[in-house]
Amino acid sequence: MTILEASTGAVVVGVDGSEAGDQALDWAAEQAALERRPLTIVHGGVVQMPPGAELDPALLLTAMRREGHAVLERAAQRARDEHDLSEVATELVMDDARAALLEASSVAHLLVVGSRGRGPVTSLLLGSVGIALSQHARCPVVVRRPHEPRPPGAEILVGTDLTENSEPALEWAFRQAALRGSPLTIIHTLFEGLPEGDIAPEVSGHAQEWARLQEIADRFAPRFPDVEVQLRLRRGLADEALTQAAASADMVVLGAHVRRSIFGLLDLNVPRGVLEHAPCLVAVVPAART
C-alpha cells in the first residue's frame, strides 16, 4: 500500500515515539472515532550521517527501519486500546516528514502532528513540519501545541478577517463544535495602535464589524442549531491577539495564510505566529479544494 492509498479519506497522524507525538496520536484517534473515519499513522525519517562518522549507511538504514516499525506498532496498539477504531493503518516512509505528509494531504481528510520531536536523526515531527504543513497542505492541519488538557466542552475559537477567505475555516470550526458539543467563539481582530484587549459592542466606531460578525453567526445557525456561538472583537496584532484569546480554548481555528501585500509588516503570517505560541491545539484550514 502507498502513502496515498493509506491516506485517502483518513485522519492521518505523524508519530515519532516522542511524548508530543503520542499526544497528537491520541487526539487524532479520538477525532477518527468521532468522525467514523480510518486512522493512518505515519512514521518516517531520512538517513543523516554525522560528519566524520564511520557508519555503514546500509546498517543505519536497517536500524532506522526496525525502530520505525516498532514506533508504528506501539502507536497502532495505543490507538486501538484507547478508541473503538475499525480501521487503523500504518505507513513507514523513509523520506522527509514534510514531503510524505504533504503528499498525503492531497487525499487525506485531516493531518495531525505534534509540535516538537526527538531530534534531527530519528524525528519526524520537528516544529518546522507543522509550519510547513500549515502553509502548503491541501487538507486541514491540526498541530498539537504543548498545553495542559482542557476539560470536555472547552471552547473552540475561530478567527475571521470578515472576508470570504475565512469561510472554509468558519465552516470547519462549526463542524468541530457540533461534533464535540463545544461552544464556538468567532473572533475578529483589529490593529489600531491602542492597548490590546476586547472591544465591547457599545464602544463607538465598530458597528460595521459587529454587524458582520453577527451576520456570520446568523448564516451558519440554521445548519448548526445546537452550537452555542459567542462573538468577540479584539484589538491588537492578529497573531498576538488570537494567541491571548485562546488562553482557555481547546482549539483555535484559522484560515491558511493569504498574501495581500509585498510589505512584511502589512502581511503578517498569522497562522505561523499562532502555531508558534498558542497554548492549545491549532487548526489551519486551506481554501476549499477544486
mmCIF file of N, CA and C in Angstrom, residues 116-185:
data_model
loop_
_atom_site.group_PDB
_atom_site.id
_atom_site.type_symbol
_atom_site.label_atom_id
_atom_site.label_comp_id
_atom_site.label_asym_id
_atom_site.label_seq_id
_atom_site.Cartn_x
_atom_site.Cartn_y
_atom_site.Cartn_z
ATOM 1 N N ARG A 116 6.642 19.230 18.597
ATOM 2 C CA ARG A 116 8.035 19.005 18.957
ATOM 3 C C ARG A 116 8.379 17.551 18.702
ATOM 4 N N GLY A 117 9.644 17.304 18.373
ATOM 5 C CA GLY A 117 10.071 15.944 18.107
ATOM 6 C C GLY A 117 11.268 15.556 18.938
ATOM 7 N N ARG A 118 11.995 14.503 18.490
ATOM 8 C CA ARG A 118 13.045 13.933 19.317
ATOM 9 C C ARG A 118 14.452 14.239 18.822
ATOM 10 N N GLY A 119 14.615 14.911 17.705
ATOM 11 C CA GLY A 119 15.963 15.197 17.249
ATOM 12 C C GLY A 119 16.092 15.019 15.754
ATOM 13 N N PRO A 120 17.177 15.502 15.136
ATOM 14 C CA PRO A 120 17.282 15.550 13.681
ATOM 15 C C PRO A 120 17.473 14.201 13.006
ATOM 16 N N VAL A 121 17.931 13.159 13.709
ATOM 17 C CA VAL A 121 18.179 11.884 13.044
ATOM 18 C C VAL A 121 16.942 11.006 13.056
ATOM 19 N N THR A 122 16.290 10.866 14.212
ATOM 20 C CA THR A 122 15.179 9.931 14.331
ATOM 21 C C THR A 122 13.813 10.587 14.292
ATOM 22 N N SER A 123 13.753 11.905 14.316
ATOM 23 C CA SER A 123 12.467 12.562 14.492
ATOM 24 C C SER A 123 11.743 12.815 13.188
ATOM 25 N N LEU A 124 10.436 12.624 13.230
ATOM 26 C CA LEU A 124 9.549 13.081 12.163
ATOM 27 C C LEU A 124 9.069 14.495 12.418
ATOM 28 N N LEU A 125 8.837 14.806 13.678
ATOM 29 C CA LEU A 125 7.965 15.930 13.976
ATOM 30 C C LEU A 125 8.687 17.095 14.621
ATOM 31 N N LEU A 126 9.679 17.614 13.943
ATOM 32 C CA LEU A 126 10.264 18.856 14.406
ATOM 33 C C LEU A 126 9.246 19.966 14.199
ATOM 34 N N GLY A 127 9.428 21.065 14.916
ATOM 35 C CA GLY A 127 8.461 22.142 14.825
ATOM 36 C C GLY A 127 8.238 22.647 13.415
ATOM 37 N N SER A 128 9.270 22.583 12.575
ATOM 38 C CA SER A 128 9.143 23.098 11.217
ATOM 39 C C SER A 128 8.143 22.308 10.395
ATOM 40 N N VAL A 129 7.872 21.061 10.769
ATOM 41 C CA VAL A 129 6.934 20.247 9.996
ATOM 42 C C VAL A 129 5.535 20.844 10.077
ATOM 43 N N GLY A 130 5.101 21.202 11.287
ATOM 44 C CA GLY A 130 3.781 21.806 11.435
ATOM 45 C C GLY A 130 3.666 23.112 10.671
ATOM 46 N N ILE A 131 4.729 23.907 10.687
ATOM 47 C CA ILE A 131 4.728 25.167 9.936
ATOM 48 C C ILE A 131 4.599 24.886 8.448
ATOM 49 N N ALA A 132 5.400 23.946 7.944
ATOM 50 C CA ALA A 132 5.367 23.634 6.508
ATOM 51 C C ALA A 132 4.002 23.115 6.090
ATOM 52 N N LEU A 133 3.420 22.236 6.892
ATOM 53 C CA LEU A 133 2.109 21.696 6.551
ATOM 54 C C LEU A 133 1.046 22.788 6.553
ATOM 55 N N SER A 134 1.096 23.685 7.520
ATOM 56 C CA SER A 134 0.092 24.745 7.600
ATOM 57 C C SER A 134 0.135 25.647 6.382
ATOM 58 N N GLN A 135 1.298 25.769 5.762
ATOM 59 C CA GLN A 135 1.446 26.657 4.619
ATOM 60 C C GLN A 135 1.117 25.990 3.289
ATOM 61 N N HIS A 136 1.267 24.668 3.216
ATOM 62 C CA HIS A 136 1.186 24.022 1.904
ATOM 63 C C HIS A 136 0.217 22.847 1.813
ATOM 64 N N ALA A 137 -0.285 22.333 2.925
ATOM 65 C CA ALA A 137 -1.168 21.167 2.864
ATOM 66 C C ALA A 137 -2.473 21.502 2.163
ATOM 67 N N ARG A 138 -3.055 20.500 1.545
ATOM 68 C CA ARG A 138 -4.306 20.689 0.806
ATOM 69 C C ARG A 138 -5.535 20.262 1.605
ATOM 70 N N CYS A 139 -5.328 19.801 2.815
ATOM 71 C CA CYS A 139 -6.442 19.485 3.705
ATOM 72 C C CYS A 139 -6.178 20.188 5.031
ATOM 73 N N PRO A 140 -7.159 20.248 5.927
ATOM 74 C CA PRO A 140 -6.911 20.876 7.229
ATOM 75 C C PRO A 140 -5.782 20.192 7.993
ATOM 76 N N VAL A 141 -5.055 20.991 8.750
ATOM 77 C CA VAL A 141 -3.929 20.511 9.551
ATOM 78 C C VAL A 141 -4.172 20.913 11.005
ATOM 79 N N VAL A 142 -4.020 19.964 11.923
ATOM 80 C CA VAL A 142 -4.103 20.256 13.352
ATOM 81 C C VAL A 142 -2.743 20.003 13.973
ATOM 82 N N VAL A 143 -2.221 21.003 14.666
ATOM 83 C CA VAL A 143 -0.943 20.882 15.363
ATOM 84 C C VAL A 143 -1.233 20.882 16.858
ATOM 85 N N ARG A 144 -0.762 19.843 17.536
ATOM 86 C CA ARG A 144 -0.985 19.719 18.975
ATOM 87 C C ARG A 144 0.129 20.470 19.698
ATOM 88 N N ARG A 145 -0.158 21.723 20.064
ATOM 89 C CA ARG A 145 0.798 22.541 20.802
ATOM 90 C C ARG A 145 0.893 22.049 22.250
ATOM 91 N N PRO A 146 2.046 22.234 22.912
ATOM 92 C CA PRO A 146 2.155 21.837 24.316
ATOM 93 C C PRO A 146 1.173 22.619 25.186
ATOM 94 N N HIS A 147 0.350 21.924 25.937
ATOM 95 C CA HIS A 147 -0.586 22.576 26.846
ATOM 96 C C HIS A 147 -1.211 21.531 27.757
ATOM 97 N N GLU A 148 -1.764 22.004 28.868
ATOM 98 C CA GLU A 148 -2.485 21.120 29.772
ATOM 99 C C GLU A 148 -3.824 20.741 29.128
ATOM 100 N N PRO A 149 -4.258 19.493 29.311
ATOM 101 C CA PRO A 149 -5.543 19.073 28.732
ATOM 102 C C PRO A 149 -6.682 19.970 29.205
ATOM 103 N N ARG A 150 -7.577 20.302 28.299
ATOM 104 C CA ARG A 150 -8.742 21.104 28.635
ATOM 105 C C ARG A 150 -9.895 20.188 29.064
ATOM 106 N N PRO A 151 -10.807 20.692 29.872
ATOM 107 C CA PRO A 151 -11.971 19.882 30.251
ATOM 108 C C PRO A 151 -12.880 19.658 29.048
ATOM 109 N N PRO A 152 -13.655 18.591 29.057
ATOM 110 C CA PRO A 152 -14.595 18.352 27.945
ATOM 111 C C PRO A 152 -15.505 19.559 27.743
ATOM 112 N N GLY A 153 -15.728 19.900 26.492
ATOM 113 C CA GLY A 153 -16.610 21.020 26.197
ATOM 114 C C GLY A 153 -15.949 22.377 26.228
ATOM 115 N N ALA A 154 -14.607 22.418 26.340
ATOM 116 C CA ALA A 154 -13.910 23.708 26.288
ATOM 117 C C ALA A 154 -14.147 24.353 24.930
ATOM 118 N N GLU A 155 -14.099 25.677 24.900
ATOM 119 C CA GLU A 155 -14.491 26.396 23.698
ATOM 120 C C GLU A 155 -13.531 26.175 22.530
ATOM 121 N N ILE A 156 -14.091 26.303 21.341
ATOM 122 C CA ILE A 156 -13.320 26.368 20.103
ATOM 123 C C ILE A 156 -13.369 27.812 19.646
ATOM 124 N N LEU A 157 -12.213 28.329 19.260
ATOM 125 C CA LEU A 157 -12.084 29.723 18.847
ATOM 126 C C LEU A 157 -11.755 29.743 17.356
ATOM 127 N N VAL A 158 -12.483 30.523 16.573
ATOM 128 C CA VAL A 158 -12.183 30.620 15.149
ATOM 129 C C VAL A 158 -11.980 32.077 14.768
ATOM 130 N N GLY A 159 -10.853 32.351 14.117
ATOM 131 C CA GLY A 159 -10.562 33.701 13.674
ATOM 132 C C GLY A 159 -11.135 33.969 12.299
ATOM 133 N N THR A 160 -11.597 35.193 12.092
ATOM 134 C CA THR A 160 -12.115 35.580 10.779
ATOM 135 C C THR A 160 -11.626 36.973 10.424
ATOM 136 N N ASP A 161 -11.307 37.173 9.143
ATOM 137 C CA ASP A 161 -10.961 38.512 8.677
ATOM 138 C C ASP A 161 -12.173 39.201 8.054
ATOM 139 N N LEU A 162 -13.353 38.575 8.210
ATOM 140 C CA LEU A 162 -14.636 39.110 7.723
ATOM 141 C C LEU A 162 -14.729 39.117 6.205
ATOM 142 N N THR A 163 -13.868 38.336 5.527
ATOM 143 C CA THR A 163 -13.948 38.182 4.079
ATOM 144 C C THR A 163 -14.202 36.723 3.757
ATOM 145 N N GLU A 164 -14.405 36.430 2.483
ATOM 146 C CA GLU A 164 -14.655 35.055 2.061
ATOM 147 C C GLU A 164 -13.443 34.152 2.295
ATOM 148 N N ASN A 165 -12.266 34.735 2.514
ATOM 149 C CA ASN A 165 -11.088 33.908 2.779
ATOM 150 C C ASN A 165 -11.252 33.082 4.052
ATOM 151 N N SER A 166 -12.092 33.539 4.966
ATOM 152 C CA SER A 166 -12.287 32.835 6.235
ATOM 153 C C SER A 166 -13.369 31.771 6.175
ATOM 154 N N GLU A 167 -14.102 31.691 5.090
ATOM 155 C CA GLU A 167 -15.257 30.791 5.042
ATOM 156 C C GLU A 167 -14.904 29.325 5.311
ATOM 157 N N PRO A 168 -13.855 28.753 4.682
ATOM 158 C CA PRO A 168 -13.544 27.347 4.977
ATOM 159 C C PRO A 168 -13.223 27.115 6.447
ATOM 160 N N ALA A 169 -12.488 28.035 7.066
ATOM 161 C CA ALA A 169 -12.153 27.882 8.479
ATOM 162 C C ALA A 169 -13.396 27.977 9.349
ATOM 163 N N LEU A 170 -14.297 28.904 9.033
ATOM 164 C CA LEU A 170 -15.526 29.042 9.804
ATOM 165 C C LEU A 170 -16.370 27.768 9.734
ATOM 166 N N GLU A 171 -16.554 27.246 8.533
ATOM 167 C CA GLU A 171 -17.368 26.039 8.398
ATOM 168 C C GLU A 171 -16.724 24.870 9.128
ATOM 169 N N TRP A 172 -15.408 24.727 9.017
ATOM 170 C CA TRP A 172 -14.717 23.631 9.695
ATOM 171 C C TRP A 172 -14.872 23.765 11.207
ATOM 172 N N ALA A 173 -14.749 24.980 11.716
ATOM 173 C CA ALA A 173 -14.879 25.208 13.158
ATOM 174 C C ALA A 173 -16.294 24.895 13.642
ATOM 175 N N PHE A 174 -17.299 25.303 12.884
ATOM 176 C CA PHE A 174 -18.672 24.980 13.265
ATOM 177 C C PHE A 174 -18.871 23.467 13.320
ATOM 178 N N ARG A 175 -18.323 22.747 12.350
ATOM 179 C CA ARG A 175 -18.473 21.292 12.340
ATOM 180 C C ARG A 175 -17.801 20.661 13.553
ATOM 181 N N GLN A 176 -16.622 21.168 13.911
ATOM 182 C CA GLN A 176 -15.940 20.624 15.084
ATOM 183 C C GLN A 176 -16.719 20.910 16.359
ATOM 184 N N ALA A 177 -17.263 22.105 16.468
ATOM 185 C CA ALA A 177 -18.046 22.450 17.649
ATOM 186 C C ALA A 177 -19.274 21.553 17.765
ATOM 187 N N ALA A 178 -19.944 21.308 16.639
ATOM 188 C CA ALA A 178 -21.111 20.437 16.652
ATOM 189 C C ALA A 178 -20.711 19.004 16.998
ATOM 190 N N LEU A 179 -19.603 18.548 16.468
ATOM 191 C CA LEU A 179 -19.133 17.186 16.684
ATOM 192 C C LEU A 179 -18.772 16.947 18.148
ATOM 193 N N ARG A 180 -18.173 17.946 18.782
ATOM 194 C CA ARG A 180 -17.659 17.792 20.138
ATOM 195 C C ARG A 180 -18.565 18.399 21.214
ATOM 196 N N GLY A 181 -19.661 19.026 20.808
ATOM 197 C CA GLY A 181 -20.535 19.649 21.795
ATOM 198 C C GLY A 181 -19.880 20.821 22.496
ATOM 199 N N SER A 182 -19.055 21.552 21.766
ATOM 200 C CA SER A 182 -18.307 22.674 22.342
ATOM 201 C C SER A 182 -18.915 23.999 21.923
ATOM 202 N N PRO A 183 -18.840 25.010 22.791
ATOM 203 C CA PRO A 183 -19.233 26.354 22.356
ATOM 204 C C PRO A 183 -18.201 26.893 21.368
ATOM 205 N N LEU A 184 -18.652 27.756 20.489
ATOM 206 C CA LEU A 184 -17.781 28.323 19.461
ATOM 207 C C LEU A 184 -17.733 29.837 19.615
ATOM 208 N N THR A 185 -16.525 30.370 19.626
ATOM 209 C CA THR A 185 -16.343 31.818 19.650
ATOM 210 C C THR A 185 -15.767 32.269 18.323
#
